PDB file of N, CA, C and O in Angstrom:
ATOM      1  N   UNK A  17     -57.820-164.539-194.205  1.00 43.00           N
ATOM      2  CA  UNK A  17     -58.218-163.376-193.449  1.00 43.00           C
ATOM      3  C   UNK A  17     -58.704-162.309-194.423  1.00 43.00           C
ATOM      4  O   UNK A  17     -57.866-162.055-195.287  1.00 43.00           O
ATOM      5  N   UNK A  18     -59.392-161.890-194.475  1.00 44.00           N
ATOM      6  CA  UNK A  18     -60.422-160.655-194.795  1.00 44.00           C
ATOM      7  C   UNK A  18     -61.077-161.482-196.456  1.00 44.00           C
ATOM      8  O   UNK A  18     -61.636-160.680-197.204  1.00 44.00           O
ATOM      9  N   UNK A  19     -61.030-162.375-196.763  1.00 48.00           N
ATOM     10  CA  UNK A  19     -61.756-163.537-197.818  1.00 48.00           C
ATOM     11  C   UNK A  19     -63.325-163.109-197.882  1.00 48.00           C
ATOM     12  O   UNK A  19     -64.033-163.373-198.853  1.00 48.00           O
ATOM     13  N   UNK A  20     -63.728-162.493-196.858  1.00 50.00           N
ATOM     14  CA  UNK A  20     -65.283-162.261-196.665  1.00 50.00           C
ATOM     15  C   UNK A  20     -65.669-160.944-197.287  1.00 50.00           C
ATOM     16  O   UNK A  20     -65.037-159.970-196.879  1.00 50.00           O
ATOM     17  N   UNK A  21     -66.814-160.693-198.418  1.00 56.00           N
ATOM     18  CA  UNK A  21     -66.900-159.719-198.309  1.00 56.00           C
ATOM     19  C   UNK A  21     -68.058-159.066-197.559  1.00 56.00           C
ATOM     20  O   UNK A  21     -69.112-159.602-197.219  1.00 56.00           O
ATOM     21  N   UNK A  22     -67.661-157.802-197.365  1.00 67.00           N
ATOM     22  CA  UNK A  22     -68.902-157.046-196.472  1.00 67.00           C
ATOM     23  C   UNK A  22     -68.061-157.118-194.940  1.00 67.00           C
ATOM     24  O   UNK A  22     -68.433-156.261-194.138  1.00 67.00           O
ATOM     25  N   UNK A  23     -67.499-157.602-194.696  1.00 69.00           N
ATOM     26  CA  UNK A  23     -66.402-157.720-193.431  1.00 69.00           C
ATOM     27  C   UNK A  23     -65.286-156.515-193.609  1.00 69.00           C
ATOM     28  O   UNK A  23     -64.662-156.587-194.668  1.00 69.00           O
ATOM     29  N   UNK A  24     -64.904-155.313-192.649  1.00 70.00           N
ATOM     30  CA  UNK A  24     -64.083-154.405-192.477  1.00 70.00           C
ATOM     31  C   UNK A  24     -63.110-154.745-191.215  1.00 70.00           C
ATOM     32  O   UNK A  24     -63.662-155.327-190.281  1.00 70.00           O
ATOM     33  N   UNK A  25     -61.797-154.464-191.088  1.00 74.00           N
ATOM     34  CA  UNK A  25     -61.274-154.562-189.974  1.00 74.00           C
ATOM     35  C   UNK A  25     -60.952-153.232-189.577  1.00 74.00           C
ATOM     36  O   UNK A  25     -60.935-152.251-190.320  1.00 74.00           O
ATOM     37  N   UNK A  26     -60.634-153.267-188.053  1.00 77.00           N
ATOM     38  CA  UNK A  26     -60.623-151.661-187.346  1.00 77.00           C
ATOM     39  C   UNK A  26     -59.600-152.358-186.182  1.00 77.00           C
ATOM     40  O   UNK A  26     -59.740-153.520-185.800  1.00 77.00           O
ATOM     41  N   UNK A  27     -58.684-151.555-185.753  1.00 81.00           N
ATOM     42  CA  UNK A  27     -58.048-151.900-184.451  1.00 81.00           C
ATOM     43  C   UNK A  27     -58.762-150.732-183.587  1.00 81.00           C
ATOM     44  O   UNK A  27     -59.497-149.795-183.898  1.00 81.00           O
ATOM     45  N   UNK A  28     -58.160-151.255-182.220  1.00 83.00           N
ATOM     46  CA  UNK A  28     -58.380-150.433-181.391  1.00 83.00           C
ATOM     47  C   UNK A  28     -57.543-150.455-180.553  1.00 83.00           C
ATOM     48  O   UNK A  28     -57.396-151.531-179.974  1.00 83.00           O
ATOM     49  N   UNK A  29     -56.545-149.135-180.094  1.00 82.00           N
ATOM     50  CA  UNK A  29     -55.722-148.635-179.407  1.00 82.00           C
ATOM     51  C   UNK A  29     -56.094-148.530-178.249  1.00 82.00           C
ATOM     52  O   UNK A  29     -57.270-148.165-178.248  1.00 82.00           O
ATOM     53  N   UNK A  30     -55.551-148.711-176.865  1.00 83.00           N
ATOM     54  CA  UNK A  30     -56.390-148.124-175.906  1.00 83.00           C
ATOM     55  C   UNK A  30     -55.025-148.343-174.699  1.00 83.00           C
ATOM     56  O   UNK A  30     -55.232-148.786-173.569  1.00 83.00           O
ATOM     57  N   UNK A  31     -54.019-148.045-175.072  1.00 78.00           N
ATOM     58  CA  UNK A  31     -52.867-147.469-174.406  1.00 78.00           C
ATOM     59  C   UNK A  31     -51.705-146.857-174.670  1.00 78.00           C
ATOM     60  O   UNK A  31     -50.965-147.307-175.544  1.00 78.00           O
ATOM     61  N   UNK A  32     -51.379-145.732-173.941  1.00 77.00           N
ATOM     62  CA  UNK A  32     -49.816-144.995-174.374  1.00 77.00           C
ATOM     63  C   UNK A  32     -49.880-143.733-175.440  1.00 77.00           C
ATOM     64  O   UNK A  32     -49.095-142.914-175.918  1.00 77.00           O
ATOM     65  N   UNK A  33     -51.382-144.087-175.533  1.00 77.00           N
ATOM     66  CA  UNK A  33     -51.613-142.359-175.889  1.00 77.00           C
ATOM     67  C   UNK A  33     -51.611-142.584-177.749  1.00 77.00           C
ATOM     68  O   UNK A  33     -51.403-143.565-178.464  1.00 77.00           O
ATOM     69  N   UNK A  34     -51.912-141.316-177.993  1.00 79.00           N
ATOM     70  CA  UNK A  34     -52.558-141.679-179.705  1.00 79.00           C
ATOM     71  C   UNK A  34     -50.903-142.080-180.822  1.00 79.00           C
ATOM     72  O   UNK A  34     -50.750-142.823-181.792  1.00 79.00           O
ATOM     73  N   UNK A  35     -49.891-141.120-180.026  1.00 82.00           N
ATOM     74  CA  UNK A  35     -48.957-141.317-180.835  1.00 82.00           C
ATOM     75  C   UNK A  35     -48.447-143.131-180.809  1.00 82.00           C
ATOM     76  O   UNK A  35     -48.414-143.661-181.920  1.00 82.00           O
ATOM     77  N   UNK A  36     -48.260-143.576-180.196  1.00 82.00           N
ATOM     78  CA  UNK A  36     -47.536-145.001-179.829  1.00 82.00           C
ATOM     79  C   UNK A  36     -48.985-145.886-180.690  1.00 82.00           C
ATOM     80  O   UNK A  36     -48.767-146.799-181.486  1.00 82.00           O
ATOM     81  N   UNK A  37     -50.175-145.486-180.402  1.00 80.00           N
ATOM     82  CA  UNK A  37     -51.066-146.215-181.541  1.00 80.00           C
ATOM     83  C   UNK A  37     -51.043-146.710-182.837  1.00 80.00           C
ATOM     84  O   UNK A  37     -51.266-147.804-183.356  1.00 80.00           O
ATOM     85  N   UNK A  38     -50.497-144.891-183.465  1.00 82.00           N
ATOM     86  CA  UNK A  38     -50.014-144.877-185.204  1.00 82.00           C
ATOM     87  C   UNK A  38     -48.613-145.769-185.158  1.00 82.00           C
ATOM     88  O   UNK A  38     -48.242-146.617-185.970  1.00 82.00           O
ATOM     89  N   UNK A  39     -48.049-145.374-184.124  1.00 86.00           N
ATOM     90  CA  UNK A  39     -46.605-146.305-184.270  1.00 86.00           C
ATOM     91  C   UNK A  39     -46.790-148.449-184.479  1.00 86.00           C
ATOM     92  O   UNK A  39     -46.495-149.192-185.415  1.00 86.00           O
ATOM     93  N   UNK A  40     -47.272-148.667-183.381  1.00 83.00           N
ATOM     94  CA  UNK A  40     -47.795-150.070-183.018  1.00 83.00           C
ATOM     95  C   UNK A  40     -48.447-150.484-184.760  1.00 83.00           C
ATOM     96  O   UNK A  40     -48.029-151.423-185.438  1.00 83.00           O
ATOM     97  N   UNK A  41     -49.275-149.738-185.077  1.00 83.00           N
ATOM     98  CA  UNK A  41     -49.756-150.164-186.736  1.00 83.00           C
ATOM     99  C   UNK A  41     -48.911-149.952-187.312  1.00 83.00           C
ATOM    100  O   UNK A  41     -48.754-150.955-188.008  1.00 83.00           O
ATOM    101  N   UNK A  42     -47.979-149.086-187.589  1.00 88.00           N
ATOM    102  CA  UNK A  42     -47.073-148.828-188.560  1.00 88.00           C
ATOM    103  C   UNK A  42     -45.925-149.896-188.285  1.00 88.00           C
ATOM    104  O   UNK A  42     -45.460-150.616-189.168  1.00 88.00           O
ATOM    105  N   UNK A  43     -45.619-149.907-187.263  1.00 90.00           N
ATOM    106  CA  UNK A  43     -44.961-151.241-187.006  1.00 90.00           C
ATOM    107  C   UNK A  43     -44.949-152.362-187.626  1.00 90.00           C
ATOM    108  O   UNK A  43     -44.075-152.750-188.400  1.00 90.00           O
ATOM    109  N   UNK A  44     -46.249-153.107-187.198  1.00 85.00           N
ATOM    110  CA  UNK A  44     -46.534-154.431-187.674  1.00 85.00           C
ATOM    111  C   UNK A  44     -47.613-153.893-189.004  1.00 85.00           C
ATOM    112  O   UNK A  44     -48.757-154.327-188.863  1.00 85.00           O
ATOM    113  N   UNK A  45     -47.460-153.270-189.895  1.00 86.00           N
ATOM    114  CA  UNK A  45     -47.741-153.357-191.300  1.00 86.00           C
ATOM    115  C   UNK A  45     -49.387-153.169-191.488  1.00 86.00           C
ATOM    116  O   UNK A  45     -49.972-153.669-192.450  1.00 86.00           O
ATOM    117  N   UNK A  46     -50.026-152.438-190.522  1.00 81.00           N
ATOM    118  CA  UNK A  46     -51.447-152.620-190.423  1.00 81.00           C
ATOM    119  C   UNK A  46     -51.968-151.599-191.461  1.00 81.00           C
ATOM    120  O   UNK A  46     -51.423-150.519-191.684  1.00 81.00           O
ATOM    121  N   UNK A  47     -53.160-152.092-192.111  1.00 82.00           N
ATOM    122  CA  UNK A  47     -53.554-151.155-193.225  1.00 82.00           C
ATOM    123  C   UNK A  47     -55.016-150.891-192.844  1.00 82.00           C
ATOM    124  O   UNK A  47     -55.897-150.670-193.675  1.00 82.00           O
ATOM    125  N   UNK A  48     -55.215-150.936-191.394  1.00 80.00           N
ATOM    126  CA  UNK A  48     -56.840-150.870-191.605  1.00 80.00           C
ATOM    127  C   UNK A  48     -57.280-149.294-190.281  1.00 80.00           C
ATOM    128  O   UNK A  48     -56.439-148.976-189.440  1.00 80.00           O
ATOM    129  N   UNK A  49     -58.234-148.778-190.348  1.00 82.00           N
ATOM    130  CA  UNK A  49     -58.142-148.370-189.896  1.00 82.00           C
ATOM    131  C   UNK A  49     -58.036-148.539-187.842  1.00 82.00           C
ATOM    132  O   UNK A  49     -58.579-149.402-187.153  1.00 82.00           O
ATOM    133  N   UNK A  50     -57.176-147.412-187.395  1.00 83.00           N
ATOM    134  CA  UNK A  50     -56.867-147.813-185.821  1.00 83.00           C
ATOM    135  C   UNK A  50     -57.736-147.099-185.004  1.00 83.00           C
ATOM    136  O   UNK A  50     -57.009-146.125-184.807  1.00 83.00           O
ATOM    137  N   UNK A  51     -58.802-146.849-184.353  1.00 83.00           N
ATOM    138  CA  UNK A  51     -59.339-146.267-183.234  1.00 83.00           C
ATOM    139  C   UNK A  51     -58.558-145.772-181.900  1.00 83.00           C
ATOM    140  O   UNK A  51     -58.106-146.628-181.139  1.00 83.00           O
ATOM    141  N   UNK A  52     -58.462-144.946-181.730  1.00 84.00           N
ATOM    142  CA  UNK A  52     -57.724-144.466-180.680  1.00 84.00           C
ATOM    143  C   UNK A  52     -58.585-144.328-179.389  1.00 84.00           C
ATOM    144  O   UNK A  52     -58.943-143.150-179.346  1.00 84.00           O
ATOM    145  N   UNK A  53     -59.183-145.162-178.086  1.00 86.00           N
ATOM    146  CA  UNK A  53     -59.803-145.426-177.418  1.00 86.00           C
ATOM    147  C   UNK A  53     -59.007-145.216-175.839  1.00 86.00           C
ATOM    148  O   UNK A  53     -59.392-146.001-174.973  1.00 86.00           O
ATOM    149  N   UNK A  54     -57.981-144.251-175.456  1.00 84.00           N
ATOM    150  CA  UNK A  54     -57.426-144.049-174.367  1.00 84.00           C
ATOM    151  C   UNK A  54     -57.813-144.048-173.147  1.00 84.00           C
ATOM    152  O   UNK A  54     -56.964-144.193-172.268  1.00 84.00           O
ATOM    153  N   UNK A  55     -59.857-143.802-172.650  1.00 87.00           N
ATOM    154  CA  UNK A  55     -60.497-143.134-172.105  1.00 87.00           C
ATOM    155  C   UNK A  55     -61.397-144.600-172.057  1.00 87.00           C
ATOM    156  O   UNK A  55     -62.457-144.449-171.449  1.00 87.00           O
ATOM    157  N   UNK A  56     -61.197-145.849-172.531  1.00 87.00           N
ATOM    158  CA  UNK A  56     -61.853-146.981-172.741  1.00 87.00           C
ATOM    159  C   UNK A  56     -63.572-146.829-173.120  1.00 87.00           C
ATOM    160  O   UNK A  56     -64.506-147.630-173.074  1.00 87.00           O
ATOM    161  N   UNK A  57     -63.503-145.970-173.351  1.00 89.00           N
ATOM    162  CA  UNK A  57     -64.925-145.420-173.442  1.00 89.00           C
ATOM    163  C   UNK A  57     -65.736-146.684-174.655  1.00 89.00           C
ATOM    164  O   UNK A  57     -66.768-147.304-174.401  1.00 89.00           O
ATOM    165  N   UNK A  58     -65.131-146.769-175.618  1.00 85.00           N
ATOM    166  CA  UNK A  58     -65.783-147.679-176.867  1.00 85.00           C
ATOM    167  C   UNK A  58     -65.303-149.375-176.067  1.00 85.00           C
ATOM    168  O   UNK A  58     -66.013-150.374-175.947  1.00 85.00           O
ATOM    169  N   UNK A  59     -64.453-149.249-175.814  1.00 86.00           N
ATOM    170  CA  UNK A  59     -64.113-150.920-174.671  1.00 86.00           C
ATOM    171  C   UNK A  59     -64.932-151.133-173.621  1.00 86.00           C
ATOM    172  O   UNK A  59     -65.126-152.186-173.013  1.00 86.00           O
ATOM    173  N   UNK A  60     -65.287-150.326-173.490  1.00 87.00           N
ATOM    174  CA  UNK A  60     -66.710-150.594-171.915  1.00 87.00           C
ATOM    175  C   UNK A  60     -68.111-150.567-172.700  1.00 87.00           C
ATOM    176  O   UNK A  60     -68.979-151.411-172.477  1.00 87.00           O
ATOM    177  N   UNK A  61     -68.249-149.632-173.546  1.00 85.00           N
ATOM    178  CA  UNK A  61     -69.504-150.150-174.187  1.00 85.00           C
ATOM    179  C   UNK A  61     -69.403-151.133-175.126  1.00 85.00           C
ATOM    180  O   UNK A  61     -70.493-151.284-175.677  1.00 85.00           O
ATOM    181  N   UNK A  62     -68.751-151.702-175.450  1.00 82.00           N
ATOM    182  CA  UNK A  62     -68.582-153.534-175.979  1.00 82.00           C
ATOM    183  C   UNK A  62     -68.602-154.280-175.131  1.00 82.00           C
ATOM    184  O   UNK A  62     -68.827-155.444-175.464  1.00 82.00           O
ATOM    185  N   UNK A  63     -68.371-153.971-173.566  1.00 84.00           N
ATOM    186  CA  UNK A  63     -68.363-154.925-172.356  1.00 84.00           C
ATOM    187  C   UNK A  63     -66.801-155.351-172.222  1.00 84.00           C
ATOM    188  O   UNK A  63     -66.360-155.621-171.105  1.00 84.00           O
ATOM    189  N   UNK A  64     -66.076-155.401-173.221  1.00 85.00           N
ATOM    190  CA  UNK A  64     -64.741-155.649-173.303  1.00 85.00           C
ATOM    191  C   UNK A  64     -64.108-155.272-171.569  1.00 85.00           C
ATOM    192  O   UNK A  64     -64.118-154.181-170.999  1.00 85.00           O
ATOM    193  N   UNK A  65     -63.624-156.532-171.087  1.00 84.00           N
ATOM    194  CA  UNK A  65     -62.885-156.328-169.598  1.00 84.00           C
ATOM    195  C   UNK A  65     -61.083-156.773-169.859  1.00 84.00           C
ATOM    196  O   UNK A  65     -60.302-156.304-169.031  1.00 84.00           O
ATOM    197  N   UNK A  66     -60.606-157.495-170.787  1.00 81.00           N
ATOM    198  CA  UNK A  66     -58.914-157.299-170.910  1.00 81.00           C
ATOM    199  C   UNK A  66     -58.762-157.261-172.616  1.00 81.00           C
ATOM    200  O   UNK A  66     -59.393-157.567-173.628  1.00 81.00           O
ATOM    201  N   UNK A  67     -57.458-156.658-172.186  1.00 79.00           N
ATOM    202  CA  UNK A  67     -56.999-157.040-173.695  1.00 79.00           C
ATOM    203  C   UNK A  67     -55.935-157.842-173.993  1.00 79.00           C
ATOM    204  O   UNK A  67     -55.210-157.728-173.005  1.00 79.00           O
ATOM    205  N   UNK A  68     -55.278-158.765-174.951  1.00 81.00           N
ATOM    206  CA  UNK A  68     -56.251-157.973-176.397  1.00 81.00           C
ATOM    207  C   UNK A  68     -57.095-159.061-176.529  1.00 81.00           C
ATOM    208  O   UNK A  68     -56.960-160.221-176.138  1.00 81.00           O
ATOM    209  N   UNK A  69     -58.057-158.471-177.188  1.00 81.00           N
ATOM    210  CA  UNK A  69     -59.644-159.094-177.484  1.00 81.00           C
ATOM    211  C   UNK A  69     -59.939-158.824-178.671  1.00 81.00           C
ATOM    212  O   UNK A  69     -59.835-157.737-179.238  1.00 81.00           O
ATOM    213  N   UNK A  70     -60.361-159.930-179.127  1.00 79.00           N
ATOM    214  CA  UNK A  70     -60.657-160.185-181.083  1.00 79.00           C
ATOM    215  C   UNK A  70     -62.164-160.516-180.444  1.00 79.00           C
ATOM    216  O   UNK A  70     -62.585-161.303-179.596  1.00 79.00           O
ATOM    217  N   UNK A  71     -62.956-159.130-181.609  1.00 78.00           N
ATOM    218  CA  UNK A  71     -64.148-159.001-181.550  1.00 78.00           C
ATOM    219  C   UNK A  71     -64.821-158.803-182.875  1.00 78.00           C
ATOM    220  O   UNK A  71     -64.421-157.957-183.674  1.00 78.00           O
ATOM    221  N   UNK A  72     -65.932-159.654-183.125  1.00 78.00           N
ATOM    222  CA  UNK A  72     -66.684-159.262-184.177  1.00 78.00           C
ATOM    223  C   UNK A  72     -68.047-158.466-184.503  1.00 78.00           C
ATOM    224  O   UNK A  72     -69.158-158.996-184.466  1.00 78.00           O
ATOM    225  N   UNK A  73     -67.865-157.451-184.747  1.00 77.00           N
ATOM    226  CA  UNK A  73     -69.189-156.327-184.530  1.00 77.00           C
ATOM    227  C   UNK A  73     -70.047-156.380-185.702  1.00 77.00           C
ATOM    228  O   UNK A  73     -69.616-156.626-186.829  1.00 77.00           O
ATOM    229  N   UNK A  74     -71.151-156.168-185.455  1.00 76.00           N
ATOM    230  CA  UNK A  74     -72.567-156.535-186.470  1.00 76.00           C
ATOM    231  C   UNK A  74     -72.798-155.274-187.467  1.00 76.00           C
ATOM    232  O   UNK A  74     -72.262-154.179-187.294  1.00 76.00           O
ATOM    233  N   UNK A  75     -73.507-155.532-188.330  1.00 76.00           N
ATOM    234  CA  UNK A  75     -73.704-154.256-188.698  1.00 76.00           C
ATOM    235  C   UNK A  75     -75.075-153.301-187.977  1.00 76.00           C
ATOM    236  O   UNK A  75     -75.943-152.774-188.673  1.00 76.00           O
ATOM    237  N   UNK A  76     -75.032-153.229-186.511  1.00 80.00           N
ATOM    238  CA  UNK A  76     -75.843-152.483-185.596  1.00 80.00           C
ATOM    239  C   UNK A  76     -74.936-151.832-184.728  1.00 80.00           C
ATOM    240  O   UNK A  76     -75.234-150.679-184.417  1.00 80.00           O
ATOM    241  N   UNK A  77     -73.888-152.317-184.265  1.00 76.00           N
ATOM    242  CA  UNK A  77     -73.072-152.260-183.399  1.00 76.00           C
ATOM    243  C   UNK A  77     -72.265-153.228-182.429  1.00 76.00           C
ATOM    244  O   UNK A  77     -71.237-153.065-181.770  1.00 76.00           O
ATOM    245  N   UNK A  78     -73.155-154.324-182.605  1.00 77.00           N
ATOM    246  CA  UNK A  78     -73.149-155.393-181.565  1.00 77.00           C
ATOM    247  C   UNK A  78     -72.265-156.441-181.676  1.00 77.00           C
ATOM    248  O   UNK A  78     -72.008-156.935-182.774  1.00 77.00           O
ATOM    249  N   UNK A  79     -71.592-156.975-180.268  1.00 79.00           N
ATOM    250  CA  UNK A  79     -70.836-158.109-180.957  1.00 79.00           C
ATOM    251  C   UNK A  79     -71.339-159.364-181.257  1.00 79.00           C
ATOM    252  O   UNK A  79     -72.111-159.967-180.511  1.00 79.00           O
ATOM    253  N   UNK A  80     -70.869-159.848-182.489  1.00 78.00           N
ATOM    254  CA  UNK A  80     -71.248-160.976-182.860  1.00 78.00           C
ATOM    255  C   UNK A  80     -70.401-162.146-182.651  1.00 78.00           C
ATOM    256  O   UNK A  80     -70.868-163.284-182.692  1.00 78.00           O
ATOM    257  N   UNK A  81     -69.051-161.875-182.408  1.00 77.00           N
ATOM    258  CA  UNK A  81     -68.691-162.928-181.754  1.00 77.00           C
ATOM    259  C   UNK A  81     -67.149-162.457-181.352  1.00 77.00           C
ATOM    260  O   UNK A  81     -66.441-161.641-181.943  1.00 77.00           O
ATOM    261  N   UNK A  82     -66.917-163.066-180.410  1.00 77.00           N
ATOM    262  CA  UNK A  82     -65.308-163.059-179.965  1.00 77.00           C
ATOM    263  C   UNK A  82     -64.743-163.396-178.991  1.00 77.00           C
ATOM    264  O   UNK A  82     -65.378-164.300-178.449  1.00 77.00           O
ATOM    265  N   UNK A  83     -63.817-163.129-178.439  1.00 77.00           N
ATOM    266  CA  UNK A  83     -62.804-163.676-177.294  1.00 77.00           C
ATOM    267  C   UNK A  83     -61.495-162.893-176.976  1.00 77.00           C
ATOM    268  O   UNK A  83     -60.924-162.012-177.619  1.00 77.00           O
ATOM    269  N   UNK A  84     -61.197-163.483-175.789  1.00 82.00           N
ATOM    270  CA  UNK A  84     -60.154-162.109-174.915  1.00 82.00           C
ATOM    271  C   UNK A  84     -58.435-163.525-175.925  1.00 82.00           C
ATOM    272  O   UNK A  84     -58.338-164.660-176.392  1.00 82.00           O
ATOM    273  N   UNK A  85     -57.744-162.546-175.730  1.00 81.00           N
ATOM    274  CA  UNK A  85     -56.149-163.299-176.515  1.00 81.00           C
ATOM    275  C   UNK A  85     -56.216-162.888-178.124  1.00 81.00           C
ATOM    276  O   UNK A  85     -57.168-162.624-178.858  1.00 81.00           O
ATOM    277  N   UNK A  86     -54.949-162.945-178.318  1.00 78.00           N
ATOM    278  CA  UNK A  86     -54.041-162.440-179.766  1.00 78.00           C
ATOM    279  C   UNK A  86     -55.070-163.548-180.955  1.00 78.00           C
ATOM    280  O   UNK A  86     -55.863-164.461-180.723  1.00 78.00           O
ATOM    281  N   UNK A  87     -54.660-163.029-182.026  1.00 78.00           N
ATOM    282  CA  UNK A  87     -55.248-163.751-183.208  1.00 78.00           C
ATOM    283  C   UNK A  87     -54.680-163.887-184.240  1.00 78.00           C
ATOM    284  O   UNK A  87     -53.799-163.100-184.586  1.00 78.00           O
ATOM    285  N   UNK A  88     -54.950-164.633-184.768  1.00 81.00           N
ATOM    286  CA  UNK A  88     -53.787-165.206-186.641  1.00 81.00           C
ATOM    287  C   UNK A  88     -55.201-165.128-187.252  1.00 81.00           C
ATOM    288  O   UNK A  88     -56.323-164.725-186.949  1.00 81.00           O
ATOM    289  N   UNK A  89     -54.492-165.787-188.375  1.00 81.00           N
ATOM    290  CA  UNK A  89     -55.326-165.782-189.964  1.00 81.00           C
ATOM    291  C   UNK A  89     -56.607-166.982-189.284  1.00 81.00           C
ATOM    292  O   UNK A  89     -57.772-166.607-189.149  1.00 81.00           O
ATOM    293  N   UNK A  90     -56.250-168.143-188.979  1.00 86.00           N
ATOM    294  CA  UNK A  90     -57.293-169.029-188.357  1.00 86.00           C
ATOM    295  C   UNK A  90     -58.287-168.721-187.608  1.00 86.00           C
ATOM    296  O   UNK A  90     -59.430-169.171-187.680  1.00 86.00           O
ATOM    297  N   UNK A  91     -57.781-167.789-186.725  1.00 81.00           N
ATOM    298  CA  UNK A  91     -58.861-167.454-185.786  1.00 81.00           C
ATOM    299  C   UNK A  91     -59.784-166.960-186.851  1.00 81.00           C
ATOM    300  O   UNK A  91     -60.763-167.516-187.349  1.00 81.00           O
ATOM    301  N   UNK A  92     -59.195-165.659-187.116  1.00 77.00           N
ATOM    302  CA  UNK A  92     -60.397-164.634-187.805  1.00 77.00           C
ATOM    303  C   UNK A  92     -61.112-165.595-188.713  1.00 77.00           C
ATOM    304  O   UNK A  92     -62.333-165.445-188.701  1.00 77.00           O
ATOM    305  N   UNK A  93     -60.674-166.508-189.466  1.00 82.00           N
ATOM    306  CA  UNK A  93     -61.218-167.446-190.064  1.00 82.00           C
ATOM    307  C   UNK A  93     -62.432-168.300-189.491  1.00 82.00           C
ATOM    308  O   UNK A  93     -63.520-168.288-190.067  1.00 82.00           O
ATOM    309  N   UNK A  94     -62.235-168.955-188.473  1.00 82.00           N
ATOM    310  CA  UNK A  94     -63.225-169.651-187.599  1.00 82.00           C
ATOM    311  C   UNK A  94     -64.532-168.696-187.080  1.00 82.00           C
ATOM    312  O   UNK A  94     -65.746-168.870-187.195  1.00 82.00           O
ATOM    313  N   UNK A  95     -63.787-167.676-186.497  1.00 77.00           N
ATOM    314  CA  UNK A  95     -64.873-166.770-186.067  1.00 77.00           C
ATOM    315  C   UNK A  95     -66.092-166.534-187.083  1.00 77.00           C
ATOM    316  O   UNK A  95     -67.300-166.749-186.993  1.00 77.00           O
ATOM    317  N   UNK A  96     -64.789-165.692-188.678  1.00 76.00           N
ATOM    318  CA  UNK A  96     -66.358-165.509-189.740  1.00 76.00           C
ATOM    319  C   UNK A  96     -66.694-166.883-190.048  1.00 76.00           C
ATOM    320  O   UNK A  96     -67.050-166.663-191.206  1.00 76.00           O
ATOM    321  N   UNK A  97     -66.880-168.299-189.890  1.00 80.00           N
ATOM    322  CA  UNK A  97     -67.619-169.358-190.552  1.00 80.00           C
ATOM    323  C   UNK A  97     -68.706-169.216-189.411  1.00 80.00           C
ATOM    324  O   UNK A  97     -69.894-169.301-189.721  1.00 80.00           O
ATOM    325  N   UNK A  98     -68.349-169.013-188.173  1.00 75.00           N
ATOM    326  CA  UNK A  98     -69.036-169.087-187.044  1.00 75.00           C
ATOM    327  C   UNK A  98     -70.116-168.207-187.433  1.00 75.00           C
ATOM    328  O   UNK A  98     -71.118-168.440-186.758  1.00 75.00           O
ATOM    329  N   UNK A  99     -70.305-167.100-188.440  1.00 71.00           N
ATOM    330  CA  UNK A  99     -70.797-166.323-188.538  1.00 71.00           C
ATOM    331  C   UNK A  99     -72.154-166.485-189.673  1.00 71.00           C
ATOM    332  O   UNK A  99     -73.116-165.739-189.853  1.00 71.00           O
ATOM    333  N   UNK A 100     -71.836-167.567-190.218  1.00 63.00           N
ATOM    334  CA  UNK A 100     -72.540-168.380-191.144  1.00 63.00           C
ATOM    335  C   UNK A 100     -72.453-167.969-192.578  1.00 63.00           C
ATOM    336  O   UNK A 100     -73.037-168.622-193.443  1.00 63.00           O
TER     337      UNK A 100
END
């Protein structure tokens, strides 16, 4: 997981409000940056309809690839080969 370079990771929060966001990363050890999206505003313009959803965004904006459910080291793995 993150083996690629030119690849950034970003979460995105989008329940329980900004505080429980920083918490949820701080929790599980996250070092990347978290988006705080309460208002789904950045989840509707990805098309994104449930969560959680592992998404891969282009360098335009766009997704380049992904799927709705949780993710490990493999996934993210498969996805960037998928990516060529």
């Amino acid at each position: 997981m993150g083996r690629q370079t030119g690849l950034a990771f970003l979460g995105v929060h989008v329940t329980d409000g900004d505080e429980a966001g920083r918490e949820f990363a701080k929790k599980y050890g996250w070092r990347f940056p978290v988006l705080s999206d309460n208002d789904w505003a950045q989840i509707r313009q990805w098309g994104i309809t449930a969560h959680p959803a592992t998404i891969l965004i282009d360098e335009f904006g766009r997704i380049a690839h992904g799927f709705y459910g949780a993710a490990d080291a493999a996934t993210w793995d498969d996805m960037v080969a998928m990516l060529g």
